[in-house]
Amino acid sequence: MTASALSRPGERERVSTKISQIDWRLLALICVVSGTGALMLYSVGGGSWSPWAAKHLIRFGMCVALMLALSMVNIRFWFGLAYPVYGVALLMLALIEVPGLGYTAMGATRWLNLGVTRIQPSEIMKIGVVLALARWYHGASAKEASFHWKLIFPIGIIGLPFLLVAHQPDLGSAMLIGLTGAAIMFMAGLSWKIIAAVGAAAVALVPPYVMFGMHEYQRHRVLTFLNPEADPSGTGYHIMQSKIALGSGGLLGKGFGLGSQSQLEFLPEKHTDFIFAAVSEEFGFVGSFTILACYAAIILISLRIASLSHSHFGRLAAAGVTATFAMYVLINGAMVMGLAPVVGVPMPLLSYGGTVMLTVMIGFGLVMATRVHRYAELPKGHGLI
């Protein structure tokens, strides 16, 4: 918007009205969780702002500015970008398979090498799937949403990236895409009985997939999850040390910077996947419960924002972003507590990592935009036959 436009009273009033519609409670809770993450990164970094805490704060500051800017963008713009974002993300996932373009690290090819930088397309796809499904269901009839041959479209929207991401292999991101897609389909009107039947079929396929479809290191993770005590110094090391950190914190914790598991380097990946275990060790049950309460409040407020939208697209897009965020918290929490295999899913906003933070904050920018522009009228139809 130009300076001359802002000088007109009507335009100035419109911008002021938009800013007043931002849910500052949601932003405050996001800041509390991310600020706690910075303090924990300072602690597990040996009482130093480098190498993680300072970068975490700088990235978060930039992402907050981006989130607020995106909240001013009309929901019609998100509606128009839904399929293009999904298509670009799908193309990037496919290009990873091209020799010379995919970057391999730790046995997985998850990054697209662009020369000056590397991008993880699966993170972009998490937003792309939400937008594409929300747009499709925006124009779908009740029959099409419940049970109809046209369900092949949303199943394809979920299935294609799920298979490509699982092939990298990145089981954690594939699970997030699949579970988020199923949540959106349920919220759009698909019967829980159908979802339960598909889920039961998927569970039945797990044993043969574990034995014949997984990479060797993934199979070890699953077997370790079932019996971590069998190899406490090898494949079971991560889960065993995480459980020790969780239990040793007690009610009030050992104190900030005094966690022996993290400070003495026993806890692996203490700044990313297992940072919640470090929180529990240093601040105990009270501290970990407070963080989980903040996450619950973020999810509830975001769902409330979704319910206020006057468009089906806005409701499903905001709810889909919220579902993705909730799946992050659920999977990481279960992983840290030994209730799920270690799949490399970080705790959002709390863990160190720029790509995940960027994706999460763009998602919350969409949630905020849904609230600010909740009365926006969108075209009818989903753009497909």
C-alpha positions as a printed NumPy array, in Angstrom:
array([[  0.   ,   0.   ,   0.   ],
       [  1.436,   3.36 ,  -1.018],
       [  2.079,   6.287,   1.302],
       [ -0.468,   8.391,  -0.578],
       [ -3.114,   5.728,  -0.038],
       [ -2.332,   5.605,   3.661],
       [ -2.713,   9.366,   3.855],
       [ -6.401,   9.11 ,   2.985],
       [ -8.532,   8.9  ,   6.162],
       [-10.563,   5.966,   4.899],
       [ -7.485,   3.856,   4.14 ],
       [ -5.857,   4.714,   7.467],
       [ -9.032,   3.709,   9.291],
       [ -9.219,   0.434,   7.354],
       [ -5.631,  -0.532,   8.283],
       [ -6.24 ,   0.39 ,  11.917],
       [ -9.391,  -1.752,  11.956],
       [ -7.497,  -4.74 ,  10.54 ],
       [ -4.762,  -4.473,  13.161],
       [ -7.361,  -4.331,  15.927],
       [ -8.739,  -7.671,  14.712],
       [ -5.495,  -9.541,  15.421],
       [ -5.842, -11.977,  18.317],
       [ -3.127, -10.712,  20.641],
       [ -3.762, -13.532,  23.117],
       [ -2.642, -16.04 ,  20.498],
       [  0.452, -13.999,  19.672],
       [  1.299, -13.672,  23.39 ],
       [  1.076, -17.442,  23.93 ],
       [  3.244, -18.085,  20.864],
       [  5.821, -15.637,  22.271],
       [  5.752, -17.367,  25.691],
       [  6.455, -20.798,  24.178],
       [  9.16 , -19.54 ,  21.833],
       [ 10.717, -17.423,  24.591],
       [ 10.851, -20.503,  26.819],
       [ 12.514, -22.308,  23.938],
       [ 15.19 , -19.594,  23.776],
       [ 15.848, -19.895,  27.536],
       [ 16.14 , -23.669,  27.263],
       [ 18.486, -23.382,  24.295],
       [ 20.586, -21.005,  26.408],
       [ 20.608, -23.573,  29.196],
       [ 21.415, -26.683,  27.133],
       [ 24.001, -24.639,  25.232],
       [ 26.06 , -24.42 ,  28.428],
       [ 24.792, -21.011,  29.556],
       [ 25.629, -19.339,  26.266],
       [ 23.515, -17.543,  23.661],
       [ 25.508, -19.341,  20.998],
       [ 25.195, -21.591,  19.127],
       [ 21.395, -21.916,  19.375],
       [ 19.566, -19.411,  21.604],
       [ 20.475, -16.177,  19.794],
       [ 19.668, -17.621,  16.36 ],
       [ 16.359, -18.93 ,  17.701],
       [ 15.366, -15.443,  18.938],
       [ 16.441, -13.715,  15.718],
       [ 14.504, -16.202,  13.591],
       [ 11.463, -15.874,  15.809],
       [ 11.518, -12.076,  15.59 ],
       [ 11.642, -12.231,  11.805],
       [  8.864, -14.856,  11.733],
       [  6.615, -12.743,  13.977],
       [  6.984,  -9.823,  11.559],
       [  6.151, -12.159,   8.666],
       [  3.151, -13.597,  10.523],
       [  1.716, -10.126,  11.227],
       [  2.266,  -9.107,   7.599],
       [  0.503, -12.25 ,   6.349],
       [ -2.404, -11.622,   8.714],
       [ -3.166,  -8.44 ,   6.76 ],
       [ -3.399, -10.402,   3.481],
       [ -6.992, -10.988,   2.421],
       [ -8.152, -14.593,   2.634],
       [ -9.051, -14.394,  -1.076],
       [ -5.327, -14.249,  -1.829],
       [ -4.742, -17.496,   0.126],
       [ -7.701, -19.027,  -1.727],
       [ -6.149, -18.19 ,  -5.097],
       [ -2.734, -19.529,  -4.083],
       [ -4.015, -22.859,  -2.725],
       [ -3.438, -25.069,  -5.774],
       [ -0.302, -23.247,  -7.019],
       [  1.421, -23.645,  -3.608],
       [  0.489, -27.323,  -3.533],
       [  1.68 , -27.826,  -7.128],
       [  5.033, -26.112,  -6.537],
       [  5.617, -28.119,  -3.346],
       [  4.743, -31.369,  -5.157],
       [  7.143, -30.504,  -7.992],
       [  9.908, -29.778,  -5.485],
       [  9.311, -33.129,  -3.783],
       [  9.61 , -34.854,  -7.163],
       [ 12.796, -32.941,  -8.053],
       [ 14.486, -34.305,  -4.931],
       [ 14.612, -37.659,  -6.724],
       [ 16.628, -36.139,  -9.6  ],
       [ 20.365, -36.903,  -9.218],
       [ 22.314, -33.773,  -8.334],
       [ 19.276, -31.865,  -7.056],
       [ 18.519, -33.885,  -3.928],
       [ 20.754, -33.386,  -0.899],
       [ 21.356, -36.407,   1.341],
       [ 22.181, -36.227,   5.036],
       [ 21.969, -38.887,   7.771],
       [ 20.824, -41.476,   5.24 ],
       [ 17.817, -39.488,   3.971],
       [ 17.35 , -37.318,   0.878],
       [ 14.969, -34.659,   2.193],
       [ 16.433, -31.407,   0.889],
       [ 16.419, -29.73 ,  -2.512],
       [ 19.823, -28.283,  -3.337],
       [ 19.429, -24.835,  -4.93 ],
       [ 23.125, -23.972,  -4.877],
       [ 23.075, -20.986,  -2.524],
       [ 20.735, -22.707,  -0.079],
       [ 18.835, -25.927,   0.627],
       [ 15.054, -26.211,   1.041],
       [ 13.048, -28.995,   2.663],
       [  9.965, -29.26 ,   0.406],
       [  8.06 , -31.442,   2.891],
       [  7.699, -28.392,   5.171],
       [  6.165, -26.339,   2.343],
       [  3.913, -29.291,   1.522],
       [  2.426, -29.25 ,   5.035],
       [  0.954, -25.827,   4.22 ],
       [  0.195, -26.839,   0.629],
       [ -1.911, -29.856,   1.642],
       [ -3.964, -27.749,   4.075],
       [ -4.64 , -25.048,   1.472],
       [ -5.454, -27.495,  -1.345],
       [ -7.844, -29.559,   0.779],
       [ -9.542, -26.442,   2.167],
       [-10.083, -25.129,  -1.367],
       [-11.433, -28.437,  -2.671],
       [-13.898, -28.826,   0.189],
       [-14.904, -25.171,  -0.116],
       [-16.799, -26.082,  -3.29 ],
       [-17.731, -29.679,  -2.468],
       [-21.308, -30.644,  -1.714],
       [-22.283, -32.472,   1.471],
       [-22.525, -35.713,  -0.523],
       [-19.092, -35.227,  -2.088],
       [-17.613, -34.553,   1.35 ],
       [-19.203, -37.593,   2.978],
       [-18.967, -40.438,   0.459],
       [-18.668, -39.966,  -3.291],
       [-16.373, -41.01 ,  -6.133],
       [-14.943, -37.479,  -6.111],
       [-13.231, -38.316,  -2.818],
       [-10.473, -39.533,  -5.11 ],
       [ -9.353, -35.884,  -5.378],
       [ -8.687, -35.226,  -1.664],
       [ -7.254, -38.724,  -1.266],
       [ -4.864, -37.951,  -4.119],
       [ -4.003, -34.547,  -2.616],
       [ -2.913, -36.358,   0.565],
       [ -1.582, -39.576,  -0.935],
       [  0.892, -38.224,  -3.503],
       [  3.003, -36.156,  -1.088],
       [  2.644, -38.833,   1.608],
       [  4.278, -41.429,  -0.664],
       [  6.98 , -39.052,  -1.897],
       [  7.919, -37.942,   1.636],
       [  7.844, -41.497,   3.018],
       [ 10.197, -42.547,   0.208],
       [ 12.861, -39.962,   1.208],
       [ 12.558, -41.481,   3.906],
       [ 10.944, -39.041,   6.358],
       [  8.331, -41.021,   8.261],
       [  7.649, -38.208,  10.729],
       [  6.688, -35.649,   8.07 ],
       [  4.719, -38.275,   6.138],
       [  2.725, -39.034,   9.301],
       [  2.035, -35.326,   9.819],
       [  0.754, -34.946,   6.249],
       [ -1.432, -38.055,   6.477],
       [ -2.897, -37.281,   9.909],
       [ -3.539, -33.619,   9.065],
       [ -5.254, -34.623,   5.833],
       [ -7.455, -37.13 ,   7.662],
       [ -8.371, -34.456,  10.245],
       [ -9.429, -32.004,   7.517],
       [-11.513, -34.666,   5.759],
       [-13.254, -35.436,   9.056],
       [-13.929, -31.751,   9.746],
       [-15.253, -31.379,   6.201],
       [-17.898, -34.03 ,   6.8  ],
       [-16.378, -37.449,   6.08 ],
       [-17.834, -40.043,   8.435],
       [-15.573, -41.133,  11.28 ],
       [-16.574, -44.722,  10.468],
       [-14.894, -44.484,   7.06 ],
       [-11.799, -42.896,   8.592],
       [-11.743, -45.596,  11.293],
       [-11.998, -48.341,   8.649],
       [ -9.113, -46.856,   6.671],
       [ -7.142, -46.461,   9.897],
       [ -7.748, -50.101,  10.817],
       [ -6.548, -51.187,   7.364],
       [ -3.431, -49.044,   7.77 ],
       [ -2.71 , -50.588,  11.177],
       [ -3.068, -54.057,   9.66 ],
       [ -0.409, -53.139,   7.091],
       [  2.068, -51.919,   9.719],
       [  3.702, -55.292,  10.561],
       [  4.506, -56.246,   6.936],
       [  5.63 , -52.663,   6.248],
       [  7.97 , -52.747,   9.253],
       [  9.469, -56.059,   8.172],
       [  9.771, -55.503,   4.427],
       [  9.178, -51.81 ,   3.587],
       [ 11.281, -49.897,   6.11 ],
       [ 14.944, -49.039,   5.982],
       [ 17.078, -50.9  ,   8.462],
       [ 17.549, -47.936,  10.811],
       [ 13.776, -47.261,  10.814],
       [ 13.104, -50.895,  11.709],
       [ 15.549, -50.609,  14.599],
       [ 13.671, -47.539,  15.86 ],
       [ 10.358, -49.388,  15.906],
       [ 11.837, -52.454,  17.627],
       [ 13.596, -50.161,  20.11 ],
       [ 10.294, -48.459,  20.883],
       [  8.773, -51.85 ,  21.698],
       [ 11.682, -52.847,  23.959],
       [ 14.203, -50.015,  24.587],
       [ 15.836, -51.896,  27.508],
       [ 17.114, -54.549,  25.09 ],
       [ 19.887, -52.23 ,  23.875],
       [ 20.194, -49.327,  26.382],
       [ 23.575, -48.158,  25.1  ],
       [ 22.726, -48.56 ,  21.404],
       [ 19.412, -48.111,  19.619],
       [ 17.535, -47.689,  22.919],
       [ 19.828, -44.921,  24.171],
       [ 17.657, -41.977,  23.052],
       [ 14.452, -43.167,  24.696],
       [ 16.171, -44.364,  27.884],
       [ 17.959, -41.046,  28.458],
       [ 14.793, -39.106,  27.671],
       [ 12.82 , -41.094,  30.249],
       [ 15.554, -40.527,  32.839],
       [ 15.428, -36.77 ,  32.2  ],
       [ 11.615, -36.726,  32.417],
       [ 11.545, -38.661,  35.687],
       [ 14.456, -36.983,  37.418],
       [ 12.811, -33.543,  37.298],
       [ 10.199, -34.477,  39.876],
       [  7.582, -31.893,  40.769],
       [  9.565, -28.633,  40.518],
       [ 12.685, -29.724,  38.614],
       [ 16.397, -29.434,  39.329],
       [ 16.55 , -25.755,  38.458],
       [ 17.417, -23.665,  35.421],
       [ 20.745, -24.762,  33.943],
       [ 21.116, -27.625,  36.446],
       [ 19.779, -30.548,  34.416],
       [ 22.431, -33.265,  34.597],
       [ 21.139, -35.236,  31.608],
       [ 21.344, -32.249,  29.253],
       [ 24.289, -30.397,  30.804],
       [ 26.492, -33.522,  30.926],
       [ 25.629, -34.476,  27.337],
       [ 23.69 , -37.639,  28.219],
       [ 20.495, -36.44 ,  26.531],
       [ 20.844, -36.687,  22.715],
       [ 19.437, -34.021,  20.37 ],
       [ 18.741, -31.901,  23.445],
       [ 18.222, -28.729,  21.385],
       [ 15.824, -30.237,  18.818],
       [ 13.835, -33.469,  19.187],
       [ 14.323, -33.895,  22.95 ],
       [ 14.174, -30.33 ,  24.242],
       [ 10.89 , -31.075,  26.035],
       [ 12.735, -33.687,  28.118],
       [ 15.225, -30.969,  29.101],
       [ 12.32 , -28.7  ,  30.127],
       [ 10.896, -31.469,  32.316],
       [ 14.26 , -32.132,  33.959],
       [ 14.971, -28.493,  34.829],
       [ 11.415, -27.325,  35.638],
       [  9.748, -30.588,  36.603],
       [  6.102, -31.539,  36.252],
       [  4.954, -27.956,  36.901],
       [  7.105, -26.533,  34.108],
       [  6.257, -29.199,  31.546],
       [  2.543, -28.999,  32.408],
       [  2.651, -25.204,  31.968],
       [  4.166, -25.548,  28.498],
       [  1.573, -28.151,  27.522],
       [ -1.165, -25.849,  28.856],
       [  0.168, -23.057,  26.616],
       [  0.08 , -25.425,  23.644],
       [ -3.499, -26.42 ,  24.512],
       [ -4.525, -22.762,  24.753],
       [ -2.931, -21.996,  21.36 ],
       [ -4.844, -24.898,  19.791],
       [ -8.18 , -23.925,  21.383],
       [ -7.876, -20.25 ,  20.423],
       [ -6.93 , -21.192,  16.851],
       [ -9.925, -23.538,  16.575],
       [-12.144, -20.751,  17.901],
       [-10.769, -18.434,  15.201],
       [-11.505, -21.101,  12.579],
       [-15.105, -21.351,  13.747],
       [-15.616, -17.58 ,  13.313],
       [-14.844, -17.592,   9.58 ],
       [-17.837, -17.079,   7.296],
       [-16.23 , -19.099,   4.478],
       [-15.789, -22.872,   4.399],
       [-12.282, -22.376,   3.011],
       [-11.289, -20.127,   5.922],
       [-12.691, -22.52 ,   8.516],
       [-10.927, -25.559,   7.071],
       [ -7.644, -23.751,   6.354],
       [ -7.346, -22.376,   9.902],
       [ -8.474, -25.683,  11.429],
       [ -6.035, -27.595,   9.189],
       [ -3.1  , -25.433,  10.296],
       [ -4.181, -25.985,  13.906],
       [ -4.364, -29.748,  13.317],
       [ -0.813, -29.762,  11.922],
       [  0.425, -27.835,  14.962],
       [ -1.405, -30.213,  17.312],
       [  0.109, -33.244,  15.539],
       [  3.603, -31.776,  16.034],
       [  2.985, -31.483,  19.778],
       [  1.303, -34.888,  20.073],
       [  3.929, -36.845,  18.117],
       [  6.934, -35.162,  19.761],
       [  5.443, -35.515,  23.232],
       [  4.678, -39.202,  22.674],
       [  8.158, -39.747,  21.226],
       [  9.915, -38.096,  24.185],
       [  7.825, -40.092,  26.69 ],
       [  8.552, -43.375,  24.931],
       [  4.955, -43.774,  23.741],
       [  5.925, -43.599,  20.045],
       [  9.037, -44.432,  17.993],
       [ 11.649, -41.719,  17.453],
       [ 10.658, -40.202,  14.097],
       [ 12.473, -36.86 ,  14.158],
       [  9.505, -34.546,  14.744],
       [ 10.5  , -31.432,  16.769],
       [  8.407, -29.659,  19.401],
       [  7.097, -26.583,  17.52 ],
       [  8.389, -23.145,  18.62 ],
       [ 10.293, -24.768,  21.504],
       [ 12.889, -26.723,  19.482],
       [ 15.75 , -25.206,  17.517],
       [ 15.173, -25.213,  13.77 ],
       [ 14.494, -22.493,  11.241],
       [ 12.478, -24.386,   8.622],
       [  9.88 , -25.752,  11.044],
       [  9.52 , -22.38 ,  12.78 ],
       [  9.008, -20.648,   9.435],
       [  6.333, -23.164,   8.409],
       [  4.519, -22.93 ,  11.752],
       [  4.535, -19.117,  11.765],
       [  3.316, -18.903,   8.157],
       [  0.507, -21.212,   9.253],
       [ -0.382, -18.912,  12.137],
       [ -0.27 , -15.992,   9.699],
       [ -3.022, -17.815,   7.792],
       [ -4.965, -18.342,  11.04 ],
       [ -4.687, -14.638,  11.865],
       [ -5.731, -13.7  ,   8.322],
       [ -8.784, -15.91 ,   8.724],
       [ -9.77 , -13.906,  11.793],
       [ -9.016, -10.476,  10.33 ],
       [-10.849, -11.248,   7.053],
       [-13.506, -13.58 ,   8.438],
       [-16.275, -11.781,   6.51 ],
       [-14.517, -12.035,   3.13 ],
       [-16.625, -13.505,   0.315],
       [-14.927, -16.185,  -1.773],
       [-15.776, -17.552,  -5.239],
       [-17.927, -20.654,  -5.325],
       [-16.492, -23.952,  -6.56 ],
       [-13.224, -25.765,  -5.865],
       [-11.628, -25.426,  -9.299],
       [-11.923, -29.135, -10.145],
       [-14.582, -31.104, -11.997]])
